[in-house]
Amino acid sequence: MVTDMGEKSLQKKKFILETARDVFREKGYKKVTMKDIVDKCEISRGGLYLYFDSTKELFEEVLRMETEETDDVFTGAISKEATCTDILLLFFKEQKRELLRKKKTLTVAIYEFFFENKVPKKENHIRNQFEIGVKIMEQLITDGVENGEFYCEDVEGMARNIMFVIEGMKITSQTMGLSEEMIDYEFGFIVQGLVIEE
Amino acid sequence: MVTDMGEKSLQKKKFILETARDVFREKGYKKVTMKDIVDKCEISRGGLYLYFDSTKELFEEVLRMETEETDDVFTGAISKEATCTDILLLFFKEQKRELLRKKKTLTVAIYEFFFENKVPKKENHIRNQFEIGVKIMEQLITDGVENGEFYCEDVEGMARNIMFVIEGMKITSQTMGLSEEMIDYEFGFIVQGLVIEE
Amino acid sequence: MVTDMGEKSLQKKKFILETARDVFREKGYKKVTMKDIVDKCEISRGGLYLYFDSTKELFEEVLRMETEETDDVFTGAISKEATCTDILLLFFKEQKRELLRKKKTLTVAIYEFFFENKVPKKENHIRNQFEIGVKIMEQLITDGVENGEFYCEDVEGMARNIMFVIEGMKITSQTMGLSEEMIDYEFGFIVQGLVIEE
Amino acid sequence: MVTDMGEKSLQKKKFILETARDVFREKGYKKVTMKDIVDKCEISRGGLYLYFDSTKELFEEVLRMETEETDDVFTGAISKEATCTDILLLFFKEQKRELLRKKKTLTVAIYEFFFENKVPKKENHIRNQFEIGVKIMEQLITDGVENGEFYCEDVEGMARNIMFVIEGMKITSQTMGLSEEMIDYEFGFIVQGLVIEE
DNA sequence: CATGAATGAGAGTTCATTCAT
DNA sequence: GATGAATGAACTCTCATTCAT
């Protein structure tokens, strides 16, 4: 859309994106109209079109923004001085927090978006997030196995299994609901199967 | 809607529901309009309203219809004479078939529906399907453990874990795509962790 | 648009077309909006879309309707018992009447429509009207020459020349205006060059 | 709009007008928006409004500019040493060239403009061009008759007839299309009726 | 003078829903 | 019961025009 933009415009664009993100969190992807964004941003109809042509374009940029911000979360956790078990527990704790946020999450919007938009592999946000998750998990498990914390015969399988479970819990939390106990139980089960108790 | 209904009306209602199901399979839940149903059924606009007031009502009944029909599938598999491993593999094969169908499934429509409709637990189709799955899986694993085919310390945890993985694969197959190899690998991993090799 | 239509619908469609024709006469082609038609017809926004998808479609049908109705005008004049000179004068009289109507004519709308829509030769209303005019004029001049009323060496050239003049007068009457005297003078000039005075 | 203007402003105004003319040639009159002009000129929205208030005002000035420039074309042709027949043929050749240009002409824009703007006679560009054409043609025919090249009983009628034909061909070329052969035929017909062959 | 972000009126279009027949 | 024409609310999108900088 807008290509050349001054400092001000960039700020406004950011403001719109952040407001839009909130709207997508509340209403999902499909239900959201340009009018919803306009109303929440308190700008004019035409004003919005100055920056974005459609809710699709808006959502794609929201996603891009989110991706940039969340990358650190993962990497941040690992860089600390901690045992692999600690990191794993930390990771699960973070996931649990995310799963319980429910309404204030882009999850539903993301699913709805990808239900109707076939996105090339490289740009597919869900795929990328999933693959990143698998990679990190593999690294973590490998490390854990090496220093004797974990027992695992098929690291890649385990990593992928964990990510599928998380994906399953995500969708479950948005459709049938997911209690804190259930989450704890499930992550506990995984930890049991992985960590060698002394 | 219609309370008293003759034989004919019941047949028509069933016909509408079956046609609607096909539409929901093709287009998901949200995108479907009353007009879509009317067109596919080749009945009049007003005619449809005689039976159903909204796509929501339509979908709820489609779901009810589906639940009745699919219950047997699960139980059918188990009643045969076979080892627990056979049954497990059979179950995974069935799931794989379902996962690969992709377009001709109500999956997307169901997710979309439950994203925006908070349904009481008892009537929540997804929850029920999930719980049934867990129950069956528990039974199967218990049997397997008893007759020495499987090794498992936490049957409930394992059963739930498997169902979450399947749920995760379902959503994955609809968003980022899921190859046959990936499915085989994943189910293979689970079987590895459960079945005792001789 | 609507393909199957009952008696009633056909009547309504005709009503819309006639109303639309009036609007096109008043405002030309480009300036006319679907809302203009809706307002003049006193039907609902959606109601109009039941019959026509765009002003373009509307105009095409108006043109079709007009063509059917006006064909008789030409042929009607010729079938009478009269000298060729009489018929020619009658034809010019008719053209003059048309030229002076100005506002109540589709002329401007037609020009505007063909300015922006490239129509295949066969369906090009202007071309067809022009060619029909040329053909009739040729026939008339040929007859006149044969019975000694007219003198003309190049019948086709003369016929086409007359039609170009009329076309020129049409556009002139809509842009710079054309007085009755001017029209009489011009048609008089043509008659002078064609009719043999005794 | 702008009343006092420095040298620079005048240059800019001229630049805008020339650019606008190109746009009008491409898109006609009605379809052109202020944005089109702004984009093509690569100036700011507000900047354009400093010079012109509307596309109407713009077009009026473009027309004024064109009138000044094209006057010479006509008079230039006549001042040469040549027979009247030569001049007539030259004039027709020029007209033919113009008729075949089609897209790169202001013709459509001019027609569209005069369809909706009733302009006082004195300032009516089309009328003026037409009248100038008639005058020149009269002069030419008169000269031709005097030196025995042409035969014509009603010079004014003939002059006007020729101009109407040209007007007719102009509009025809923009609506139903006009082949080179057709143009040659038509001009040939006129020359036949005017020039005395030896 | 010049900029370009912002506004808001208005056109196009789609659909759930009603209702006379 | 059944029909399908009709309605009107809600959305999308585009531009002329203004105005603070």
GROMACS .gro file of C-alpha atoms in nm, chain B residues 33-131:
model
   99
  231THR     CA    1  -2.508  -1.840   0.369
  232MET     CA    2  -2.870  -1.942   0.369
  233LYS     CA    3  -2.860  -1.873  -0.001
  234ASP     CA    4  -2.587  -2.136  -0.047
  235ILE     CA    5  -2.812  -2.393   0.115
  236VAL     CA    6  -3.115  -2.283  -0.082
  237ASP     CA    7  -2.924  -2.304  -0.409
  238LYS     CA    8  -2.776  -2.644  -0.340
  239CYS     CA    9  -3.110  -2.784  -0.217
  240GLU     CA   10  -3.296  -2.626  -0.507
  241ILE     CA   11  -3.575  -2.519  -0.279
  242SER     CA   12  -3.718  -2.175  -0.218
  243ARG     CA   13  -3.577  -1.922   0.022
  244GLY     CA   14  -3.893  -1.921   0.227
  245GLY     CA   15  -3.906  -2.299   0.214
  246LEU     CA   16  -3.578  -2.331   0.396
  247TYR     CA   17  -3.693  -2.096   0.672
  248LEU     CA   18  -3.983  -2.328   0.731
  249TYR     CA   19  -3.735  -2.580   0.867
  250PHE     CA   20  -3.438  -2.381   0.988
  251ASP     CA   21  -3.400  -2.027   1.110
  252SER     CA   22  -3.030  -1.979   1.056
  253THR     CA   23  -2.711  -2.146   0.945
  254LYS     CA   24  -2.633  -2.188   1.312
  255GLU     CA   25  -2.943  -2.396   1.370
  256LEU     CA   26  -2.868  -2.589   1.055
  257PHE     CA   27  -2.515  -2.663   1.160
  258GLU     CA   28  -2.618  -2.774   1.506
  259GLU     CA   29  -2.849  -3.030   1.356
  260VAL     CA   30  -2.590  -3.141   1.102
  261LEU     CA   31  -2.358  -3.199   1.393
  262ARG     CA   32  -2.621  -3.397   1.583
  263MET     CA   33  -2.679  -3.608   1.274
  264GLU     CA   34  -2.306  -3.669   1.229
  265THR     CA   35  -2.260  -3.770   1.591
  266GLU     CA   36  -2.527  -4.035   1.566
  267GLU     CA   37  -2.377  -4.181   1.252
  268THR     CA   38  -2.011  -4.180   1.351
  269ASP     CA   39  -2.042  -4.334   1.696
  270ASP     CA   40  -2.052  -4.679   1.545
  271VAL     CA   41  -1.729  -4.636   1.354
  272PHE     CA   42  -1.525  -4.635   1.671
  273THR     CA   43  -1.702  -4.909   1.858
  274GLY     CA   44  -1.722  -5.119   1.543
  275ALA     CA   45  -1.345  -5.142   1.518
  276ILE     CA   46  -1.299  -5.269   1.867
  277SER     CA   47  -1.556  -5.543   1.867
  278LYS     CA   48  -1.354  -5.751   1.621
  279GLU     CA   49  -1.127  -6.031   1.721
  280ALA     CA   50  -0.779  -5.885   1.708
  281THR     CA   51  -0.473  -5.804   1.917
  282CYS     CA   52  -0.466  -5.463   2.083
  283THR     CA   53  -0.179  -5.366   1.857
  284ASP     CA   54  -0.390  -5.452   1.555
  285ILE     CA   55  -0.674  -5.239   1.685
  286LEU     CA   56  -0.440  -4.952   1.761
  287LEU     CA   57  -0.292  -4.967   1.413
  288LEU     CA   58  -0.637  -4.991   1.265
  289PHE     CA   59  -0.745  -4.686   1.461
  290PHE     CA   60  -0.441  -4.491   1.343
  291LYS     CA   61  -0.505  -4.601   0.986
  292GLU     CA   62  -0.858  -4.471   1.011
  293GLN     CA   63  -0.734  -4.142   1.155
  294LYS     CA   64  -0.478  -4.112   0.880
  295ARG     CA   65  -0.745  -4.163   0.617
  296GLU     CA   66  -0.949  -3.890   0.780
  297LEU     CA   67  -0.652  -3.655   0.807
  298LEU     CA   68  -0.576  -3.692   0.439
  299ARG     CA   69  -0.932  -3.630   0.325
  300LYS     CA   70  -0.893  -3.267   0.414
  301LYS     CA   71  -1.148  -3.095   0.191
  302LYS     CA   72  -1.434  -3.334   0.232
  303THR     CA   73  -1.442  -3.312   0.607
  304LEU     CA   74  -1.647  -3.110   0.848
  305THR     CA   75  -1.332  -3.039   1.049
  306VAL     CA   76  -1.293  -2.678   0.947
  307ALA     CA   77  -1.662  -2.605   0.982
  308ILE     CA   78  -1.664  -2.761   1.327
  309TYR     CA   79  -1.368  -2.558   1.444
  310GLU     CA   80  -1.518  -2.240   1.304
  311PHE     CA   81  -1.846  -2.314   1.470
  312PHE     CA   82  -1.695  -2.374   1.811
  313PHE     CA   83  -1.474  -2.071   1.779
  314GLU     CA   84  -1.775  -1.848   1.803
  315ASN     CA   85  -2.037  -2.055   1.979
  316LYS     CA   86  -1.993  -2.137   2.339
  317VAL     CA   87  -2.177  -2.463   2.379
  318PRO     CA   88  -2.263  -2.623   2.714
  319LYS     CA   89  -2.026  -2.908   2.793
  320LYS     CA   90  -2.279  -3.185   2.753
  321GLU     CA   91  -2.372  -3.079   2.401
  322ASN     CA   92  -2.024  -2.983   2.292
  323HIS     CA   93  -1.961  -3.213   2.001
  324ILE     CA   94  -1.586  -3.167   2.000
  325ARG     CA   95  -1.562  -3.234   2.371
  326ASN     CA   96  -1.777  -3.542   2.339
  327GLN     CA   97  -1.579  -3.679   2.048
  328PHE     CA   98  -1.259  -3.612   2.237
  329GLU     CA   99  -1.382  -3.774   2.556
   0.00000   0.00000   0.00000
